[in-house]
Amino acid sequence: MLHDDDQDDDDDDDDDDDDDGGGGGGIMNGAIVDGRSTSCPCRDVIRIERTVLRNLRRMLTTGGTSSSSSSSTAASPSREGRREDGETVGGGGVGGARARVAGLRPYDILSATVVLSSPSSPSSFPVVKDDDGDDDAMGNGGGGRVMDERVVRGMTMIPNEAMGDASSSSSSYAMGKIRITTSTPHAARIVASRLRRLGCTPGYLFRGAVHVVHGEAKANDDDCDCDCIDDYGAIEGGEGGREGGSEGWRCPYGCGGRYSGRAIQVTQVAPAAIAAGGEGVGNVRTTMRDEYGGIARWARASPPKFRRLQLTTGNNGTSCVMATVVELERRRSETRFLYVENVLSSVTREESARIVIRRDGVGGISNVDEDDDEDDDDYGNDGSTASMRSGLLAIFRGTWSSPPPPSSGEDGRNDGGCYDCHDEISMKMIEDDVRHAFQDALRDAISSAMCPRDDDFSNSGDDIRVELFMKPNDAGKPGKGTKGGKKGPSSNDNNCIDRSPPGVYDRLHIGMMNNRDATMLLRKWQGKRISLSVKLPPSFVDRYRSGGGMESFYADIVTSALFIDYVDVLLPKRRHRGVVPRCRRHDDPPIAFRGTGGGGGEPSRPECTSVTDHVLIPGLILIHDYASEDEERVLMAALSGPHAPWAPAQTTPSGGAIKRRVQHYGYVFDYASADVLRRDEGGVYHRGCNDEGVTIDPSSACPPMPSIGPSRQLVSEMSDCDVEGYIERAVRDVRGWDALAGIIERTRRFEFAVPSSCHPHINQLTVNEYIPGQGIGSHIDTVTAFDDGILIITLNGGIVMEFRKVINDNSSSKTNYANDQNSRKYNSDEIPIKNFQERKLVYLPPRSLMLLSGDARYKWEHMIVSRTTDTVEGAVLLRKLRVSLTLRTALSLQGGKEVRHTSNVPLPHYESCVFPPQWGQLSDAAAAANTNTPENNGKINPTTTPRPYSPADNRSDLVTPETERKHVHTVYDAIAKQWNHTRGKRGVLWPGATQFLENLPKGSVVADVGCGDGKYFTAIAAASSYVIGTDISEPLLKMAAAVTGEADAMVNGPQYQRLSKEKRTLSLRPAVAVADCIHLPLRSQSFDAAICVAVMHHLSTVGRRIRCLAELCRIVKVGGLINVQAWALEQEDDSKRKFHGTDVLVPFNAQPKYLLTSTMESDSEHLKIYTAAVDTPPLGKGVAQIVAEQYSGAEFDSKKNLVIFQRYCHMYRRGELEQLCGQVPGLRILESSYEKGNHVVLLRVT
Amino acid sequence: MRLLTHNVMRNNASAASSTTSPPRITAATKIRVDEFAASASDGGDDDDDEAMAASRREVEFARHVLPILDWEALVHAAGALGLSSLPPSVSKELAEDVGFLRALYHVLMNVHLVDGMLTCEVTGREFPVTGGIVNMMLEEHECE
């Protein structure tokens, strides 16, 4: 993003201005005085612009009552903006969007720019006179005071006709114009009317009437000479014409207007009239017009810290083109930015760059861009074409300091003394225009690349949103302090021509609204050459007047480095390497290492690592494609799916917690003691040499190793072919655990060639999950705990592993550290290394198997750097979720407690072929299977082993799991009353959903699947749609029906009268039905739209989630829209909800008084108990307890006398919802976003 | 439960997959019929305009909904509630007839089955309607 230096300065200046600010007078005082003190008027212009803007915002957005009051509030614009937002929200629900229309927010005034009028006659540069007390005089209505040639903006004063007034005194001066750009036409009107109402006192800049001229509608017939300058070559008419004269100003905030930048030009003409003593005779004229026609256009937004381009392709009117600052910030936080480096450099720096200007009149598509010679001819013939070309290059190069002179001096303005300054500024604007035009073209190219025009009329691009930020190369600039970059000369330079180059524009941020788009674009464009046809802005063409007719140029871009930078999206902050250890105590990289690194080779930025695949480390073997893709998929489903047995969080004695998720099988690895927990025959665990059995609470008894047979003996009898066959069947039937067991067995039998080895005794499996950005500190696996030979299988996402050779390694160090256990200095399984000598990087591709043995096992530390990208042989790879299987052989202790000495005797196998594995289930079955009982010898067909659950098994996947019954259905039934009662507290309707509903055509039939107590019914009805809600909880539906009742009551009540006519026609009363969301009792293709809010996160299996989406897809007509929302794992920082895993139980504190009534009605049996309880004083206390006892999932909080229910929730990771949707045929994702802790997906049924 | 609501219902059990029609209304112990065009009944200065607009919207809505209706089921359901005035089929001319559409709107939106029973034609499964809420929940074994 391009930081708008001006804005920064603006902020910095705030204090000063507040100090001197006697209200609006600050404009004059500050600006003029400063202007006087320096000789370069350009600086004044900039200062004035800023001051004007600030004052405008202050005055106009605080109600414009009086300048003194507004200045006294000194509220920062942002604060005001927020407050206004708050009011809007408070206004609530339906009317909220409209309510905003009345207000004007500070950021509705986007910018106030000085526009230089073309001087019709040369005059001396602005005579800036200081006049103290001037403000007062003018504020009082002029009092006959002649307003002198004080041009507020350091512009020339041009004798001009007074407009509005009959006085034809030719002594009047026209002056520069201040162009105020607002976000909406509506805002423009407000600005104008407020200015008028204030008598243009704000800042005493404006005097006289203000007229809004919108299109031709309110055109003042007193046409003035200072008509708007077309420096933007704005297309007059356009939307302005369409909207002209209509009172129906549309507010883009509410209804998604199509307006982006409208420019108001406020032209001040007044002085002569004032001289004549007339009050308000001067005319400040406001013109609004579109900056550019067409769908895509740029908006110049000064409040955000960048000049931004934004595109919403498609024209369905649903998207808000201009955005508030809050909105912008939100979008920025959600947008994945593709960072394109040196894009433009290839255009502008190399001579081979192709900027081809072609004559517009040539028509058709000429092939000039194909033929260099022809190009040469082309601009060889026309000098201005060549100069245009160099001008273009210069613009991007940032060296466009001296504009080529207009080739014809037709208006003779070259000789004006102020010419330089004039040009300085307009040049800057032209420069911007060209860049914007370039960005427009690039954006179009992106959207067409992403969304090739297909048959579908409506979705041709409206699901792609692109934002582009151009970033200047700041290398040449000392820093933020210089404002020369954008707005004119550097502050120390009085010569306004020789300003320092503003920097080369050679970088881009391309923001895509979701990861999918960004990834797709990355894939498509990486290293590609892209040809753009850029339409030249009229302002530029005007500059080269003689070359007229040139309207476009071609640019070729080679995207050299394209990578997705969403680090700051996923992680709270980009962490530097030094910070990492703090959040991952257990990894605890050696301190010495950090010191010695000195940045030597350690990448300071996560992007710039380099990696080679061919690294020789003795003992390291990498087997590519050890597992097939099918196997990988099946394994991932089991190991990373919703029911994976993640280990309970382990903490280290130092208080750290292990951030990444792990699973242990066979034996638990105890991070605190850096050792495996060994069990004795009685199942008691032992930690290290401590023979007193560690009190392991049963829940931490880890699941056994998955095995393909009931006993080791049977397994050992199986041939390799049997094993492979087993795996094949398991994969075919998508039985993840079986596949895992098979893979383990395959690994046991795998013979490595070079350090000829085999690892038949593997008895421990650790599954690590690394989400992008996670890593592990440098370590060597505990020597005493595991035997030689560590096997690591990488699934799903490749990663670069870093190896560092231990230097001061001696034979004793191992044992030293091993004996050091008691000191607990190192609370992890890593052994600190004082120094390292070599550093090698190995890329572990997905589905690979890596063996660490010998030196690689004992003398090299390995680690994974915490970052989100890896560079492998020059290509930047985005890390994906990586699940690694670490297979190790845990060793038994030998020699008792005194001598902590391990032999190479592996611990016995602890395994089971009964799936799924679960923690804390030292089941007899597993134990029995574990003991190699010979009587268990019956040949068992492994495939017929009963499977209680298999994630991909369709049928069993759809059965309502006990979890949901207990922790979802029952809970909502029980708490329905309180749920409904606290509906207000649960917050307003999500704006996304309400907006979705509002945008539906009136009279739509909408299904609200999982409607609960009908939270959205009113919104749907307000949008004049008919809703049919379903929910599985009947008590909740009764609450929804109560909504119905209220609506019924409203029919003839006073409230009903307040409803608009439209809303009355489709009455508020909704229809409800008890139903399961995965078996919707609704006919296919009978709904115009469906919403499914906060339902998906209560479904506990992938199959059920997909089924739910499929059902939604089924009931909605083709072309209909579906809005799905679910809780996000990534909660906002200030949210009170924090989720530490994807599948969690969220407590709900229920008060007994609600429970009494909500649960009792249906159940007379319990009613008796309750009545008994109620009769027994003290009331309530007993009740709560009884209720709590009744529900197995509930607990009784005796202190607060509450019943605490636990609701099961699955928190969706970013992209997970989209991935699910992708699996449902017929659903097309239009938009996915994140809103207040929820992931929102907008789908279309195709 | 409005007749419109009833009309988009369906027994989602696997055994009933052969039909796409809503279950028949086999018992109607309580019915509520709202005022015809209640929205237009209140006084007001622009009463007529309002009524006109309301009427127009009703017609629009009926026209919009007509294609998705299971007409036979609607006729049957209306019959079960004592409304026998619906034509057995809708011709093209009829579908454009404003009077018909208004009447259709009335039938769809203002006639409620409060208490009753729906019965699936295929499987005989019964779905009770109580207090205007129909319980379409299936047991696990009924699902496919």
CSV table of C-alpha atoms in Angstrom, one decimal, chain A residues 81 242 309 335-336 410 425 444 471 617 691 774 901 974 1019 1135 1149 1168 1245:
chain,number,residue,atom,x,y,z
A,81,GLY,CA,-16.3,8.7,11.9
A,242,ARG,CA,-28.7,9.7,-15.5
A,309,LEU,CA,-7.7,1.6,-6.7
A,335,THR,CA,-7.5,-9.1,1.7
A,336,ARG,CA,-4.7,-11.3,0.5
A,410,GLU,CA,-1.7,28.4,-28.3
A,425,ILE,CA,0.6,20.6,-9.6
A,444,ASP,CA,-9.2,-5.3,-15.9
A,471,LYS,CA,3.9,1.5,-4.2
A,617,ILE,CA,23.9,-35.1,5.1
A,691,ASP,CA,9.9,-45.5,39.4
A,774,GLN,CA,4.4,-22.5,12.6
A,901,HIS,CA,21.1,-45.8,31.0
A,974,ALA,CA,-33.1,-26.7,27.3
A,1019,ALA,CA,-35.1,-8.9,8.6
A,1135,SER,CA,-13.4,-10.7,20.9
A,1149,ASN,CA,-24.6,-20.4,31.5
A,1168,LYS,CA,-43.0,-33.5,39.4
A,1245,VAL,CA,-26.7,-22.5,-7.3
